[in-house]
Tab-separated table of C-alpha atoms in Angstrom:
chain	number	residue	atom	x	y	z
P	1	UNK	CA	0.928	0.877	-20.560
P	2	UNK	CA	2.697	3.704	-18.605
P	3	UNK	CA	1.325	2.621	-15.335
P	4	UNK	CA	-0.338	5.001	-12.668
P	5	UNK	CA	1.350	8.364	-13.152
P	6	UNK	CA	1.358	10.901	-10.252
P	7	UNK	CA	2.157	14.305	-10.263
P	8	UNK	CA	4.108	16.078	-8.824
P	9	UNK	CA	6.713	13.958	-7.668
P	10	UNK	CA	7.905	16.386	-5.011
P	11	UNK	CA	5.892	19.317	-3.531
P	12	UNK	CA	7.222	21.621	-0.868
P	13	UNK	CA	4.740	24.213	0.199
P	14	UNK	CA	4.327	26.775	3.100
P	15	UNK	CA	1.880	26.213	5.717
P	16	UNK	CA	-1.611	27.652	4.859
P	17	UNK	CA	-1.210	27.104	1.088
P	18	UNK	CA	-3.465	24.922	-1.195
P	19	UNK	CA	-1.752	21.679	-2.125
P	20	UNK	CA	-3.245	19.673	-4.988
P	21	UNK	CA	-2.012	16.356	-5.878
P	22	UNK	CA	-2.931	14.700	-9.281
P	23	UNK	CA	-3.434	10.847	-10.193
P	24	UNK	CA	-3.799	9.163	-13.681
P	25	UNK	CA	-5.006	5.738	-13.393
P	26	UNK	CA	-4.447	2.465	-15.837
P	27	UNK	CA	-6.781	2.922	-18.423
P	28	UNK	CA	-9.437	0.306	-18.100
P	29	UNK	CA	-9.419	0.106	-14.251
P	30	UNK	CA	-12.466	0.895	-12.246
P	31	UNK	CA	-11.250	1.783	-8.848
P	32	UNK	CA	-8.616	4.268	-7.569
P	33	UNK	CA	-7.189	4.458	-4.362
P	34	UNK	CA	-5.540	7.163	-2.419
P	35	UNK	CA	-2.964	6.218	0.103
P	36	UNK	CA	-1.015	8.576	2.902
P	37	UNK	CA	2.476	6.556	4.087
P	38	UNK	CA	4.289	8.438	7.257
P	39	UNK	CA	6.784	6.534	9.676
P	40	UNK	CA	4.688	6.712	12.249
P	41	UNK	CA	1.367	5.413	10.918
P	42	UNK	CA	2.725	3.330	8.010
P	43	UNK	CA	0.229	3.080	4.785
P	44	UNK	CA	-3.455	4.456	5.570
P	45	UNK	CA	-6.161	4.534	3.380
P	46	UNK	CA	-7.627	8.033	2.864
P	47	UNK	CA	-10.669	7.312	0.016
P	48	UNK	CA	-11.329	4.978	-2.502
P	49	UNK	CA	-13.452	5.564	-5.839
P	50	UNK	CA	-15.274	2.963	-7.933
P	51	UNK	CA	-16.379	3.697	-11.280
P	52	UNK	CA	-15.456	7.422	-10.306
P	53	UNK	CA	-17.744	7.442	-7.250
P	54	UNK	CA	-16.300	7.790	-3.920
P	55	UNK	CA	-17.046	4.755	-1.784
P	56	UNK	CA	-15.054	5.002	1.389
P	57	UNK	CA	-13.721	8.373	2.665
P	58	UNK	CA	-13.889	7.187	6.250
P	59	UNK	CA	-9.675	7.729	6.229
P	60	UNK	CA	-9.596	11.053	5.116
P	61	UNK	CA	-8.121	13.114	7.839
P	62	UNK	CA	-10.181	15.939	8.115
P	63	UNK	CA	-12.467	18.616	6.166
P	64	UNK	CA	-9.065	19.971	4.994
P	65	UNK	CA	-8.802	17.125	2.590
P	66	UNK	CA	-10.774	16.459	-0.381
P	67	UNK	CA	-10.624	14.405	-3.568
P	68	UNK	CA	-12.293	14.057	-6.678
P	69	UNK	CA	-12.460	12.099	-9.783
P	70	UNK	CA	-14.272	13.665	-12.590
P	71	UNK	CA	-13.904	11.028	-15.007
P	72	UNK	CA	-12.128	7.880	-15.420
P	73	UNK	CA	-8.773	8.658	-16.264
P	74	UNK	CA	-7.942	11.137	-13.626
P	75	UNK	CA	-8.147	11.998	-9.700
P	76	UNK	CA	-6.973	14.850	-7.495
P	77	UNK	CA	-6.233	14.964	-3.593
P	78	UNK	CA	-6.642	18.757	-2.439
P	79	UNK	CA	-5.264	19.994	1.149
P	80	UNK	CA	-6.587	23.438	2.115
P	81	UNK	CA	-5.069	24.766	4.116
P	82	UNK	CA	-1.857	22.306	4.464
P	83	UNK	CA	-0.324	21.971	7.675
P	84	UNK	CA	3.384	20.571	8.599
P	85	UNK	CA	1.840	17.210	9.863
P	86	UNK	CA	0.252	16.673	6.651
P	87	UNK	CA	3.940	15.866	5.178
P	88	UNK	CA	4.119	12.613	3.885
P	89	UNK	CA	4.234	10.226	0.513
P	90	UNK	CA	0.907	10.108	-1.000
P	91	UNK	CA	0.106	7.186	-3.137
P	92	UNK	CA	-2.161	6.467	-5.584
P	93	UNK	CA	-3.166	3.143	-6.859
P	94	UNK	CA	-5.698	1.694	-9.556
P	95	UNK	CA	-7.223	-1.814	-9.867
P	96	UNK	CA	-9.948	-3.416	-11.959
P	97	UNK	CA	-11.790	-3.975	-8.684
P	98	UNK	CA	-11.569	-2.748	-5.158
P	99	UNK	CA	-10.976	-6.126	-3.027
P	100	UNK	CA	-7.743	-6.624	-4.328
P	101	UNK	CA	-8.428	-9.534	-6.407
P	102	UNK	CA	-6.752	-8.488	-9.571
P	103	UNK	CA	-3.991	-6.701	-7.686
P	104	UNK	CA	-3.346	-2.799	-7.176
P	105	UNK	CA	-0.915	-1.102	-9.246
P	106	UNK	CA	1.007	1.883	-7.303
P	107	UNK	CA	2.166	4.761	-8.517
P	108	UNK	CA	5.519	6.432	-7.385
P	109	UNK	CA	3.811	8.790	-5.127
P	110	UNK	CA	4.042	12.506	-4.248
P	111	UNK	CA	6.503	13.429	-1.415
P	112	UNK	CA	4.766	16.473	0.277
P	113	UNK	CA	6.947	18.772	2.760
P	114	UNK	CA	4.801	21.471	4.247
P	115	UNK	CA	6.970	23.757	5.917
C	1	UNK	CA	-12.580	-4.386	11.665
C	2	UNK	CA	-9.751	-5.978	9.802
C	3	UNK	CA	-6.370	-5.512	10.562
C	4	UNK	CA	-2.744	-6.461	10.051
C	5	UNK	CA	0.228	-6.820	12.308
C	6	UNK	CA	4.072	-7.107	11.271
C	7	UNK	CA	5.760	-7.721	14.613
C	8	UNK	CA	9.094	-7.213	13.420
C	9	UNK	CA	10.107	-3.401	12.128
C	10	UNK	CA	13.418	-4.004	10.899
C	11	UNK	CA	15.137	-7.147	9.986
C	12	UNK	CA	18.799	-7.698	8.900
C	13	UNK	CA	19.912	-11.008	7.193
C	14	UNK	CA	23.052	-12.069	5.556
C	15	UNK	CA	23.382	-12.355	1.934
C	16	UNK	CA	22.573	-16.270	0.852
C	17	UNK	CA	20.832	-16.649	4.059
C	18	UNK	CA	17.130	-17.463	4.503
C	19	UNK	CA	14.474	-15.079	5.308
C	20	UNK	CA	11.260	-15.231	7.115
C	21	UNK	CA	9.037	-12.078	7.530
C	22	UNK	CA	6.140	-12.255	9.737
C	23	UNK	CA	2.299	-11.232	9.127
C	24	UNK	CA	-0.869	-11.681	11.155
C	25	UNK	CA	-4.108	-10.461	10.565
C	26	UNK	CA	-7.232	-9.986	12.447
C	27	UNK	CA	-10.503	-10.895	10.551
C	28	UNK	CA	-13.582	-13.012	11.185
C	29	UNK	CA	-13.191	-15.040	8.291
C	30	UNK	CA	-10.428	-16.135	5.767
C	31	UNK	CA	-9.653	-12.799	4.024
C	32	UNK	CA	-7.679	-11.943	0.686
C	33	UNK	CA	-3.866	-11.691	1.815
C	34	UNK	CA	-1.067	-9.980	-0.004
C	35	UNK	CA	2.532	-9.522	0.323
C	36	UNK	CA	3.940	-5.970	-1.187
C	37	UNK	CA	7.598	-4.886	-1.724
C	38	UNK	CA	8.854	-1.143	-1.872
C	39	UNK	CA	12.081	-0.208	-2.955
C	40	UNK	CA	13.365	3.096	-1.925
C	41	UNK	CA	11.552	6.193	-3.736
C	42	UNK	CA	9.426	3.747	-5.448
C	43	UNK	CA	5.659	2.796	-5.310
C	44	UNK	CA	4.478	-0.645	-3.879
C	45	UNK	CA	4.624	-3.958	-6.149
C	46	UNK	CA	2.639	-7.137	-5.521
C	47	UNK	CA	4.793	-10.224	-4.594
C	48	UNK	CA	1.934	-12.841	-3.968
C	49	UNK	CA	-1.496	-13.277	-2.900
C	50	UNK	CA	-3.630	-15.710	-1.550
C	51	UNK	CA	-7.547	-15.999	-1.815
C	52	UNK	CA	-7.942	-19.985	-1.253
C	53	UNK	CA	-6.768	-23.485	-1.733
C	54	UNK	CA	-3.061	-24.326	-1.492
C	55	UNK	CA	-1.773	-22.592	1.645
C	56	UNK	CA	1.640	-22.392	0.067
C	57	UNK	CA	1.669	-19.598	-2.602
C	58	UNK	CA	4.491	-19.002	-4.950
C	59	UNK	CA	5.368	-15.299	-5.997
C	60	UNK	CA	7.549	-13.384	-8.095
C	61	UNK	CA	11.525	-12.882	-7.125
C	62	UNK	CA	11.860	-16.539	-5.655
C	63	UNK	CA	9.329	-15.520	-2.738
C	64	UNK	CA	6.860	-17.706	-1.016
C	65	UNK	CA	4.221	-17.469	1.771
C	66	UNK	CA	2.327	-19.830	3.916
C	67	UNK	CA	-1.261	-19.311	5.293
C	68	UNK	CA	-1.775	-20.999	8.443
C	69	UNK	CA	-5.540	-20.353	9.548
C	70	UNK	CA	-4.796	-21.641	13.012
C	71	UNK	CA	-2.263	-18.884	13.656
C	72	UNK	CA	-4.087	-16.226	11.568
C	73	UNK	CA	-0.540	-15.986	9.968
C	74	UNK	CA	0.825	-15.319	6.194
C	75	UNK	CA	4.400	-15.322	6.516
C	76	UNK	CA	6.957	-14.416	3.528
C	77	UNK	CA	9.722	-16.357	3.342
C	78	UNK	CA	12.819	-16.921	0.878
C	79	UNK	CA	15.242	-19.629	0.961
C	80	UNK	CA	18.521	-17.747	-0.092
C	81	UNK	CA	18.667	-13.835	0.127
C	82	UNK	CA	20.311	-11.429	-2.191
C	83	UNK	CA	21.452	-8.196	-1.981
C	84	UNK	CA	18.665	-6.604	-4.142
C	85	UNK	CA	16.177	-7.914	-1.925
C	86	UNK	CA	16.844	-5.037	0.619
C	87	UNK	CA	13.562	-3.017	0.650
C	88	UNK	CA	10.645	-2.536	2.914
C	89	UNK	CA	7.817	-5.348	2.663
C	90	UNK	CA	4.170	-4.969	3.461
C	91	UNK	CA	1.549	-7.333	4.424
C	92	UNK	CA	-1.940	-6.625	3.441
C	93	UNK	CA	-5.547	-7.930	4.006
C	94	UNK	CA	-8.847	-7.263	2.145
C	95	UNK	CA	-12.055	-8.651	2.887
C	96	UNK	CA	-13.550	-11.241	0.178
C	97	UNK	CA	-16.709	-9.399	-0.090
C	98	UNK	CA	-16.825	-6.560	-2.589
C	99	UNK	CA	-16.243	-3.117	-2.458
C	100	UNK	CA	-13.448	-3.262	0.196
C	101	UNK	CA	-9.963	-1.625	-0.265
C	102	UNK	CA	-6.655	-3.211	0.869
C	103	UNK	CA	-5.541	-2.622	4.571
C	104	UNK	CA	-1.646	-2.733	4.928
C	105	UNK	CA	0.560	-3.762	7.638
C	106	UNK	CA	3.135	-0.951	8.990
C	107	UNK	CA	5.833	-2.941	7.396
C	108	UNK	CA	9.093	-4.267	7.701
C	109	UNK	CA	12.382	-2.750	6.551
C	110	UNK	CA	14.852	-5.529	5.407
C	111	UNK	CA	18.628	-5.035	5.185
C	112	UNK	CA	20.901	-7.475	3.711
C	113	UNK	CA	24.602	-7.383	4.837
C	114	UNK	CA	27.532	-9.029	2.902
């Protein structure tokens, strides 16, 4: 298995532009998670899906952030418009279940820089 | 609400010396507990996990962790550190009830000196 695949690995964009991050979870995993990592705040859970349905989006910073999971093999995290404070590493992870009993597999992350 | 505290932001250990990374959690009952490691530019890799039973759990790469309910702690240990262990280590907690995601501590960066 190729693991959790995220694209792009790096993204540099100008303030105000739309940014879309992509994630392909491991086949057969029912839960998908988006985390954001910064020096100041560490790893923050943004949103997670169970069977393609958003379960908890309380970590999404504001309306500029949106996430979708149109099918079991693909998810996107969109920021529109982007701001410099959105600069961070965004991780996608997948698991057989949400609670961690089966472990989470993380992608390599997307490093986003908003200038 | 669940929370995780890793009191040490950065630790330096000599190669061959023992290591202990601290983790304290806040939760009303016994949660699921985890340690992950992150190498530079990489995602997180699971080292070990605790659900119930024996309070000393063994993980990959020679790591172990001990759950102490009385101290709400889940400290990570390794008897002899190798230079390749230099990385960032994250403690995480999850509620045993279904449908909740892992909450991570802010991490401890481990440097290994020769």
